[in-house]
mmCIF file of C-alpha atoms in Angstrom:
data_model
loop_
_atom_site.group_PDB
_atom_site.id
_atom_site.type_symbol
_atom_site.label_atom_id
_atom_site.label_comp_id
_atom_site.label_asym_id
_atom_site.label_seq_id
_atom_site.Cartn_x
_atom_site.Cartn_y
_atom_site.Cartn_z
ATOM 1 C CA MET A 25 14.050 64.570 -8.634
ATOM 2 C CA LYS A 26 17.730 65.616 -7.704
ATOM 3 C CA LYS A 27 20.103 64.774 -11.052
ATOM 4 C CA LEU A 28 23.983 64.107 -10.727
ATOM 5 C CA ILE A 29 24.058 65.739 -14.015
ATOM 6 C CA ASN A 30 25.209 68.439 -16.724
ATOM 7 C CA ALA A 31 23.201 69.536 -20.006
ATOM 8 C CA PRO A 32 20.349 67.346 -19.848
ATOM 9 C CA ALA A 33 21.113 66.773 -23.837
ATOM 10 C CA ASP A 34 24.647 66.074 -22.651
ATOM 11 C CA TYR A 35 23.416 62.946 -20.524
ATOM 12 C CA VAL A 36 22.807 60.103 -22.836
ATOM 13 C CA ASN A 37 26.997 60.494 -24.284
ATOM 14 C CA GLU A 38 28.397 61.410 -21.101
ATOM 15 C CA ILE A 39 27.359 58.004 -20.429
ATOM 16 C CA LEU A 40 28.540 55.862 -23.184
ATOM 17 C CA ASP A 41 32.312 58.083 -22.984
ATOM 18 C CA GLY A 42 31.604 56.667 -18.627
ATOM 19 C CA LEU A 43 30.944 53.610 -19.328
ATOM 20 C CA THR A 44 33.662 52.974 -21.904
ATOM 21 C CA SER A 45 36.507 54.915 -19.698
ATOM 22 C CA ALA A 46 35.310 52.324 -16.321
ATOM 23 C CA HIS A 47 35.209 49.079 -18.132
ATOM 24 C CA PRO A 48 38.190 49.695 -20.826
ATOM 25 C CA GLY A 49 36.764 45.722 -22.292
ATOM 26 C CA LEU A 50 34.058 48.661 -23.959
ATOM 27 C CA VAL A 51 35.154 50.185 -27.137
ATOM 28 C CA LEU A 52 31.933 53.694 -27.695
ATOM 29 C CA GLY A 53 31.777 53.623 -31.564
ATOM 30 C CA GLY A 54 29.964 53.615 -35.064
ATOM 31 C CA GLU A 55 28.843 55.183 -37.533
ATOM 32 C CA SER A 56 25.939 56.802 -35.236
ATOM 33 C CA GLY A 57 28.913 56.869 -32.337
ATOM 34 C CA ARG A 58 26.129 55.075 -30.375
ATOM 35 C CA CYS A 59 27.166 52.011 -30.237
ATOM 36 C CA ILE A 60 28.864 50.102 -27.280
ATOM 37 C CA SER A 61 31.461 46.777 -28.943
ATOM 38 C CA ARG A 62 33.695 44.235 -27.790
ATOM 39 C CA ARG A 63 37.125 45.652 -27.856
ATOM 40 C CA GLU A 64 38.657 42.769 -28.452
ATOM 41 C CA PRO A 65 35.804 40.653 -30.511
ATOM 42 C CA ALA A 66 34.519 36.845 -30.485
ATOM 43 C CA LEU A 67 36.895 34.195 -32.455
ATOM 44 C CA GLN A 68 36.168 34.772 -36.507
ATOM 45 C CA GLY A 69 33.715 32.043 -37.206
ATOM 46 C CA ARG A 70 31.279 32.294 -34.372
ATOM 47 C CA VAL A 71 27.734 33.963 -34.152
ATOM 48 C CA GLY A 72 27.255 36.726 -33.183
ATOM 49 C CA ILE A 73 24.510 38.306 -31.050
ATOM 50 C CA ALA A 74 23.799 42.076 -31.094
ATOM 51 C CA THR A 75 21.104 44.331 -29.146
ATOM 52 C CA GLY A 76 19.791 46.874 -28.506
ATOM 53 C CA GLY A 77 17.624 49.450 -26.487
ATOM 54 C CA GLY A 78 16.591 53.251 -24.474
ATOM 55 C CA SER A 79 18.753 54.538 -22.415
ATOM 56 C CA GLY A 80 17.564 54.741 -19.181
ATOM 57 C CA HIS A 81 18.105 50.504 -17.905
ATOM 58 C CA LEU A 82 21.050 50.488 -16.385
ATOM 59 C CA PRO A 83 22.932 47.358 -16.814
ATOM 60 C CA LEU A 84 20.611 46.585 -19.642
ATOM 61 C CA PHE A 85 21.203 47.248 -22.635
ATOM 62 C CA THR A 86 25.042 48.054 -22.915
ATOM 63 C CA GLY A 87 26.068 46.569 -19.508
ATOM 64 C CA TYR A 88 25.621 43.484 -21.414
ATOM 65 C CA VAL A 89 28.313 43.194 -23.622
ATOM 66 C CA GLY A 90 31.042 41.247 -23.263
ATOM 67 C CA PRO A 91 32.624 37.378 -23.615
ATOM 68 C CA GLY A 92 29.626 34.688 -23.424
ATOM 69 C CA PHE A 93 26.615 37.460 -23.482
ATOM 70 C CA ALA A 94 25.823 40.097 -26.284
ATOM 71 C CA ASP A 95 28.545 41.285 -28.873
ATOM 72 C CA ALA A 96 27.612 44.592 -29.782
ATOM 73 C CA CYS A 97 24.680 47.031 -28.377
ATOM 74 C CA ALA A 98 22.763 49.907 -30.396
ATOM 75 C CA ILE A 99 21.773 52.329 -27.463
ATOM 76 C CA GLY A 100 19.327 55.104 -27.915
ATOM 77 C CA ASN A 101 18.242 58.564 -25.757
ATOM 78 C CA VAL A 102 16.555 57.673 -22.691
ATOM 79 C CA PHE A 103 13.779 54.917 -22.710
ATOM 80 C CA GLU A 104 13.918 55.912 -26.823
ATOM 81 C CA GLY A 105 15.103 53.189 -28.869
ATOM 82 C CA PRO A 106 17.623 53.202 -30.830
ATOM 83 C CA ASN A 107 18.124 54.671 -34.897
ATOM 84 C CA ALA A 108 18.576 52.483 -37.496
ATOM 85 C CA GLN A 109 22.067 54.107 -38.219
ATOM 86 C CA SER A 110 22.722 52.830 -34.433
ATOM 87 C CA CYS A 111 21.155 49.152 -35.365
ATOM 88 C CA LEU A 112 23.262 48.788 -38.097
ATOM 89 C CA ASP A 113 26.146 49.553 -36.587
ATOM 90 C CA ALA A 114 25.607 47.218 -34.141
ATOM 91 C CA ILE A 115 25.098 44.445 -36.073
ATOM 92 C CA ARG A 116 28.953 45.051 -37.959
ATOM 93 C CA ALA A 117 30.094 45.430 -34.785
ATOM 94 C CA ALA A 118 28.775 41.635 -33.893
ATOM 95 C CA ASP A 119 29.478 40.049 -37.469
ATOM 96 C CA HIS A 120 32.274 37.807 -37.034
ATOM 97 C CA GLY A 121 31.516 36.276 -40.520
ATOM 98 C CA THR A 122 28.963 33.593 -40.008
ATOM 99 C CA GLY A 123 25.595 35.931 -38.826
ATOM 100 C CA VAL A 124 23.896 37.794 -35.943
ATOM 101 C CA LEU A 125 21.259 37.057 -33.576
ATOM 102 C CA CYS A 126 19.767 40.429 -33.382
ATOM 103 C CA LEU A 127 18.100 39.802 -29.576
ATOM 104 C CA TYR A 128 16.616 42.811 -27.773
ATOM 105 C CA GLY A 129 12.488 43.483 -26.444
ATOM 106 C CA ASN A 130 9.215 43.700 -28.126
ATOM 107 C CA TYR A 131 8.809 47.242 -28.407
ATOM 108 C CA GLY A 132 7.343 49.161 -31.682
ATOM 109 C CA GLY A 133 9.997 52.078 -32.664
ATOM 110 C CA ASP A 134 13.322 49.016 -31.389
ATOM 111 C CA ARG A 135 11.606 46.797 -33.658
ATOM 112 C CA MET A 136 10.937 48.840 -36.673
ATOM 113 C CA ASN A 137 14.803 50.334 -36.208
ATOM 114 C CA PHE A 138 16.445 46.662 -36.309
ATOM 115 C CA ASP A 139 14.230 45.309 -39.671
ATOM 116 C CA LEU A 140 15.697 48.133 -41.105
ATOM 117 C CA ALA A 141 18.661 47.917 -40.075
ATOM 118 C CA ILE A 142 18.583 44.369 -40.810
ATOM 119 C CA GLU A 143 17.373 44.681 -44.840
ATOM 120 C CA MET A 144 21.047 47.378 -45.285
ATOM 121 C CA ALA A 145 22.979 44.451 -43.026
ATOM 122 C CA GLY A 146 21.746 42.631 -45.923
ATOM 123 C CA MET A 147 23.347 44.442 -48.164
ATOM 124 C CA ASP A 148 26.668 43.756 -46.357
ATOM 125 C CA ASP A 149 25.918 40.182 -47.200
ATOM 126 C CA ILE A 150 25.441 39.740 -43.469
ATOM 127 C CA ALA A 151 23.001 37.284 -41.844
ATOM 128 C CA CYS A 152 20.281 38.114 -39.595
ATOM 129 C CA GLU A 153 17.614 36.204 -37.749
ATOM 130 C CA THR A 154 15.953 38.238 -34.583
ATOM 131 C CA VAL A 155 14.497 37.028 -31.410
ATOM 132 C CA LEU A 156 12.617 39.403 -29.112
ATOM 133 C CA GLY A 157 12.301 38.957 -24.916
ATOM 134 C CA THR A 158 8.390 38.784 -24.217
ATOM 135 C CA ASP A 159 8.381 37.965 -21.116
ATOM 136 C CA ASP A 160 6.023 40.495 -19.449
ATOM 137 C CA VAL A 161 3.529 38.090 -18.121
ATOM 138 C CA ALA A 162 1.462 42.005 -17.240
ATOM 139 C CA SER A 163 1.314 43.590 -20.583
ATOM 140 C CA ALA A 164 -0.973 40.380 -22.429
ATOM 141 C CA GLY A 165 -2.190 37.578 -21.246
ATOM 142 C CA ALA A 166 -1.240 34.210 -23.063
ATOM 143 C CA ASP A 167 -3.709 33.769 -25.792
ATOM 144 C CA GLU A 168 -1.470 36.873 -26.865
ATOM 145 C CA ALA A 169 2.232 35.983 -25.400
ATOM 146 C CA ALA A 170 3.436 37.179 -28.255
ATOM 147 C CA LYS A 171 2.860 40.939 -27.450
ATOM 148 C CA ARG A 172 4.497 40.577 -24.731
ATOM 149 C CA ARG A 173 6.961 43.332 -23.098
ATOM 150 C CA GLY A 174 10.585 42.881 -22.850
ATOM 151 C CA VAL A 175 11.378 43.201 -19.359
ATOM 152 C CA ALA A 176 14.466 41.640 -16.835
ATOM 153 C CA GLY A 177 13.944 37.872 -18.768
ATOM 154 C CA ILE A 178 16.361 39.350 -21.463
ATOM 155 C CA VAL A 179 19.048 38.985 -19.229
ATOM 156 C CA LEU A 180 18.981 35.245 -18.479
ATOM 157 C CA LEU A 181 18.701 35.308 -22.852
ATOM 158 C CA TYR A 182 21.851 36.610 -23.236
ATOM 159 C CA LYS A 183 23.718 34.574 -20.726
ATOM 160 C CA ALA A 184 21.724 31.497 -22.879
ATOM 161 C CA ALA A 185 22.545 32.802 -26.084
ATOM 162 C CA GLY A 186 25.831 34.273 -25.475
ATOM 163 C CA ALA A 187 27.229 30.638 -24.284
ATOM 164 C CA ALA A 188 25.319 29.212 -26.782
ATOM 165 C CA ALA A 189 27.339 31.474 -29.505
ATOM 166 C CA ALA A 190 30.397 30.604 -27.456
ATOM 167 C CA GLU A 191 30.113 26.389 -28.153
ATOM 168 C CA GLY A 192 29.843 27.355 -32.189
ATOM 169 C CA ARG A 193 26.224 26.599 -32.654
ATOM 170 C CA ASP A 194 25.330 28.071 -35.969
ATOM 171 C CA LEU A 195 22.859 31.157 -36.419
ATOM 172 C CA ALA A 196 20.049 29.210 -36.989
ATOM 173 C CA ALA A 197 20.552 27.147 -33.432
ATOM 174 C CA VAL A 198 21.012 30.250 -31.314
ATOM 175 C CA ALA A 199 18.623 31.822 -32.161
ATOM 176 C CA ALA A 200 16.160 28.808 -31.544
ATOM 177 C CA LEU A 201 18.072 28.182 -28.472
ATOM 178 C CA ALA A 202 16.937 31.827 -27.806
ATOM 179 C CA GLN A 203 13.787 30.880 -28.587
ATOM 180 C CA LYS A 204 13.681 28.309 -26.261
ATOM 181 C CA ALA A 205 14.765 30.142 -23.556
ATOM 182 C CA ASN A 206 12.486 32.900 -24.010
ATOM 183 C CA GLY A 207 9.420 30.505 -24.031
ATOM 184 C CA ALA A 208 10.682 29.006 -20.737
ATOM 185 C CA THR A 209 10.739 33.112 -19.325
ATOM 186 C CA ARG A 210 8.037 35.006 -17.164
ATOM 187 C CA SER A 211 8.574 38.635 -15.360
ATOM 188 C CA ILE A 212 6.377 40.601 -13.650
ATOM 189 C CA GLY A 213 7.431 43.593 -11.558
ATOM 190 C CA VAL A 214 5.643 46.294 -9.174
ATOM 191 C CA ALA A 215 6.503 49.965 -8.388
ATOM 192 C CA LEU A 216 6.294 52.259 -5.801
ATOM 193 C CA ALA A 217 7.615 55.448 -7.234
ATOM 194 C CA PRO A 218 8.336 57.025 -10.772
ATOM 195 C CA CYS A 219 11.211 58.573 -12.068
ATOM 196 C CA ARG A 220 12.005 61.558 -14.278
ATOM 197 C CA VAL A 221 12.977 61.545 -17.435
ATOM 198 C CA PRO A 222 16.044 64.022 -17.242
ATOM 199 C CA THR A 223 14.417 66.190 -20.333
ATOM 200 C CA ALA A 224 11.596 66.039 -18.381
ATOM 201 C CA SER A 225 9.845 68.932 -16.340
ATOM 202 C CA ALA A 226 7.692 66.022 -14.419
ATOM 203 C CA PRO A 227 7.874 62.546 -12.810
ATOM 204 C CA ASN A 228 6.975 59.882 -15.796
ATOM 205 C CA PHE A 229 4.311 58.779 -13.832
ATOM 206 C CA ASP A 230 2.142 60.170 -10.549
ATOM 207 C CA ILE A 231 0.925 57.851 -7.684
ATOM 208 C CA GLY A 232 0.720 58.275 -4.111
ATOM 209 C CA GLU A 233 2.423 57.952 -1.568
ATOM 210 C CA ASP A 234 0.622 55.290 0.072
ATOM 211 C CA GLU A 235 -0.337 53.619 -3.269
ATOM 212 C CA MET A 236 2.164 51.119 -5.470
ATOM 213 C CA GLU A 237 1.075 50.042 -9.543
ATOM 214 C CA PHE A 238 1.604 46.079 -9.607
ATOM 215 C CA GLY A 239 2.469 45.054 -12.795
ATOM 216 C CA MET A 240 3.686 48.733 -14.590
ATOM 217 C CA GLY A 241 5.910 48.268 -17.145
ATOM 218 C CA ILE A 242 9.813 49.135 -16.768
ATOM 219 C CA HIS A 243 8.563 52.802 -18.841
ATOM 220 C CA GLY A 244 5.804 53.528 -16.607
ATOM 221 C CA GLU A 245 3.390 51.614 -19.266
ATOM 222 C CA PRO A 246 -0.350 51.006 -16.496
ATOM 223 C CA GLY A 247 0.028 47.551 -14.565
ATOM 224 C CA ILE A 248 -2.635 45.310 -13.664
ATOM 225 C CA TRP A 249 -3.799 47.214 -10.351
ATOM 226 C CA ARG A 250 -3.347 49.562 -8.353
ATOM 227 C CA ALA A 251 -4.037 49.592 -4.492
ATOM 228 C CA PRO A 252 -2.216 50.612 -0.995
ATOM 229 C CA ILE A 253 1.187 49.392 0.052
ATOM 230 C CA ALA A 254 1.092 45.582 1.102
ATOM 231 C CA PRO A 255 4.349 43.897 3.077
ATOM 232 C CA ALA A 256 5.951 42.214 1.134
ATOM 233 C CA ASP A 257 5.502 38.477 1.782
ATOM 234 C CA LYS A 258 2.199 39.635 -0.279
ATOM 235 C CA VAL A 259 4.173 40.784 -2.920
ATOM 236 C CA ALA A 260 6.294 38.356 -3.097
ATOM 237 C CA ASP A 261 3.499 35.672 -3.410
ATOM 238 C CA GLU A 262 1.096 37.297 -6.092
ATOM 239 C CA MET A 263 4.718 38.241 -8.217
ATOM 240 C CA VAL A 264 5.543 34.302 -7.372
ATOM 241 C CA ASP A 265 1.398 33.297 -7.539
ATOM 242 C CA ARG A 266 0.936 34.701 -10.986
ATOM 243 C CA LEU A 267 4.024 32.969 -12.950
ATOM 244 C CA PHE A 268 3.365 29.872 -11.808
ATOM 245 C CA ALA A 269 0.099 30.143 -13.630
ATOM 246 C CA ASP A 270 1.488 30.759 -16.887
ATOM 247 C CA LEU A 271 4.863 28.887 -16.419
ATOM 248 C CA LYS A 272 3.234 25.688 -14.860
ATOM 249 C CA PRO A 273 6.630 24.203 -13.093
ATOM 250 C CA GLY A 274 5.272 20.964 -11.974
ATOM 251 C CA ARG A 275 6.584 19.597 -8.319
ATOM 252 C CA GLY A 276 10.101 18.344 -9.499
ATOM 253 C CA ASP A 277 11.268 21.290 -11.705
ATOM 254 C CA ARG A 278 14.389 23.707 -11.391
ATOM 255 C CA VAL A 279 14.190 27.541 -12.420
ATOM 256 C CA MET A 280 16.297 29.984 -12.478
ATOM 257 C CA PRO A 281 15.619 33.016 -10.371
ATOM 258 C CA LEU A 282 16.166 36.944 -11.232
ATOM 259 C CA VAL A 283 14.824 39.334 -8.073
ATOM 260 C CA ASN A 284 15.218 42.718 -9.645
ATOM 261 C CA GLY A 285 15.843 46.272 -8.597
ATOM 262 C CA LEU A 286 14.193 48.241 -10.162
ATOM 263 C CA GLY A 287 16.641 51.739 -9.900
ATOM 264 C CA ALA A 288 15.378 53.363 -6.157
ATOM 265 C CA THR A 289 15.053 49.999 -4.199
ATOM 266 C CA PRO A 290 17.388 49.085 -1.588
ATOM 267 C CA LEU A 291 18.991 45.761 -1.614
ATOM 268 C CA GLU A 292 17.705 45.178 1.685
ATOM 269 C CA GLU A 293 14.365 44.707 0.411
ATOM 270 C CA LEU A 294 15.337 43.378 -2.568
ATOM 271 C CA PHE A 295 16.224 39.949 0.318
ATOM 272 C CA ILE A 296 12.977 40.333 2.055
ATOM 273 C CA LEU A 297 11.738 39.179 -1.750
ATOM 274 C CA TRP A 298 13.530 36.549 -2.679
ATOM 275 C CA ARG A 299 13.365 35.417 1.147
ATOM 276 C CA ARG A 300 10.060 34.583 0.270
ATOM 277 C CA VAL A 301 9.896 33.352 -3.021
ATOM 278 C CA GLU A 302 13.110 30.728 -1.760
ATOM 279 C CA ARG A 303 10.157 29.833 0.461
ATOM 280 C CA ARG A 304 6.900 29.599 -2.443
ATOM 281 C CA LEU A 305 8.999 27.368 -4.400
ATOM 282 C CA LYS A 306 10.365 25.233 -1.812
ATOM 283 C CA ASP A 307 6.597 24.265 -1.179
ATOM 284 C CA ALA A 308 6.019 24.157 -4.247
ATOM 285 C CA GLY A 309 8.840 20.982 -4.856
ATOM 286 C CA ILE A 310 10.918 23.097 -6.885
ATOM 287 C CA SER A 311 14.330 23.461 -6.999
ATOM 288 C CA HIS A 312 16.253 26.675 -7.939
ATOM 289 C CA ALA A 313 19.716 27.566 -9.362
ATOM 290 C CA ALA A 314 22.050 30.515 -7.883
ATOM 291 C CA PRO A 315 19.388 33.573 -7.771
ATOM 292 C CA LEU A 316 20.038 36.837 -9.302
ATOM 293 C CA VAL A 317 19.634 39.724 -6.508
ATOM 294 C CA GLY A 318 19.886 42.869 -7.222
ATOM 295 C CA ASN A 319 19.388 45.401 -9.780
ATOM 296 C CA PHE A 320 20.244 44.370 -13.130
ATOM 297 C CA VAL A 321 17.466 45.956 -15.139
ATOM 298 C CA THR A 322 16.281 49.487 -13.813
ATOM 299 C CA SER A 323 13.832 52.189 -14.477
ATOM 300 C CA MET A 324 16.680 55.225 -13.293
ATOM 301 C CA GLU A 325 15.156 55.635 -10.068
ATOM 302 C CA MET A 326 11.539 53.974 -10.369
ATOM 303 C CA ALA A 327 11.469 52.396 -6.723
ATOM 304 C CA GLY A 328 10.046 48.803 -7.388
ATOM 305 C CA ALA A 329 11.309 45.530 -7.707
ATOM 306 C CA SER A 330 10.332 42.494 -10.398
ATOM 307 C CA LEU A 331 10.488 38.624 -10.497
ATOM 308 C CA SER A 332 11.452 36.723 -13.475
ATOM 309 C CA LEU A 333 11.602 33.246 -13.430
ATOM 310 C CA MET A 334 13.586 30.565 -16.451
ATOM 311 C CA VAL A 335 12.110 27.118 -16.264
ATOM 312 C CA LEU A 336 15.450 24.998 -16.644
ATOM 313 C CA ASP A 337 16.286 21.689 -18.430
ATOM 314 C CA GLY A 338 19.815 20.079 -18.682
ATOM 315 C CA GLU A 339 20.343 22.846 -21.813
ATOM 316 C CA LEU A 340 19.680 25.803 -20.209
ATOM 317 C CA GLU A 341 21.224 25.402 -17.326
ATOM 318 C CA ALA A 342 24.313 24.090 -18.221
ATOM 319 C CA LEU A 343 24.672 27.531 -20.421
ATOM 320 C CA ILE A 344 23.642 29.946 -17.749
ATOM 321 C CA SER A 345 26.499 28.649 -15.923
ATOM 322 C CA ALA A 346 29.376 28.865 -18.762
ATOM 323 C CA PRO A 347 31.995 30.977 -18.102
ATOM 324 C CA ALA A 348 31.059 34.377 -19.520
ATOM 325 C CA SER A 349 32.225 37.842 -17.892
ATOM 326 C CA CYS A 350 30.465 41.840 -18.918
ATOM 327 C CA PRO A 351 30.928 45.113 -16.005
ATOM 328 C CA PHE A 352 27.673 43.370 -14.300
ATOM 329 C CA TRP A 353 28.011 39.953 -14.188
ATOM 330 C CA ARG A 354 30.254 37.182 -14.119
ATOM 331 C CA VAL A 355 30.203 33.540 -14.322
ATOM 332 C CA GLY A 356 32.642 31.293 -13.421
#
């Protein structure tokens, strides 16, 4: 796999340098040198939102720092969680005097280091709450939903929680809203080809030229089944069926759809998937907000896609549609 990089060891730092140069509303700093924050912070007295995760997933995580989204982000090496110091840097950068919601994916290293950072932030009298994205239905059954991984659905959580914080809600209310949004969101993905971490000598998994793996995670975690590549409509149907079975939306409900590319899949193919998803929603009597179709959470150059659905009520739809801006998503 060919890559436009310099020294593999410089990969993440050069990404962050380029990102902040291209988007001057973002600042790179902190004691770790691995914290992205807003150049113009939110108003004093507003709840802050800190997030974080490994590199290799742009626009996630650093791409969703901005007004109405996250306030700061800790970033780790490729597919590695951020260290505790960068998590603490993000919490401090996100603090505007009324506490910080730590909102990130359900991965062991991320949890460990954010938990440690929260303890250290307590010494600075910074109150914190934590909400984990757990939207990947392929990673655990409904009876063990708390064990599920966080994937593309976390983007919708950023939007809803960021809007709630911008409204001036207190920390407990913002955390409760983020948890509500997480409970209303499910995702499922499919992989067609792997990616390769810059420091590795081989791809992160092997798959046949004529194969696909349904339910694979964004780091190459095993999925539900592997089989010959199927037509796009059949793939979309199984995605919808599995999300419907878990979310149990009813006729007359309304959803926020996100058709996400994992890095190497052309937009044309994502629109083919969306075409079928929309038909299935219509046939089920389910309306939808304006869909998001594009690369929102990637896995470097992995080929494949995911589908996320958030079941909306009036509160969630108002927050999802509230004005907000970050480098990769602008609303209003």
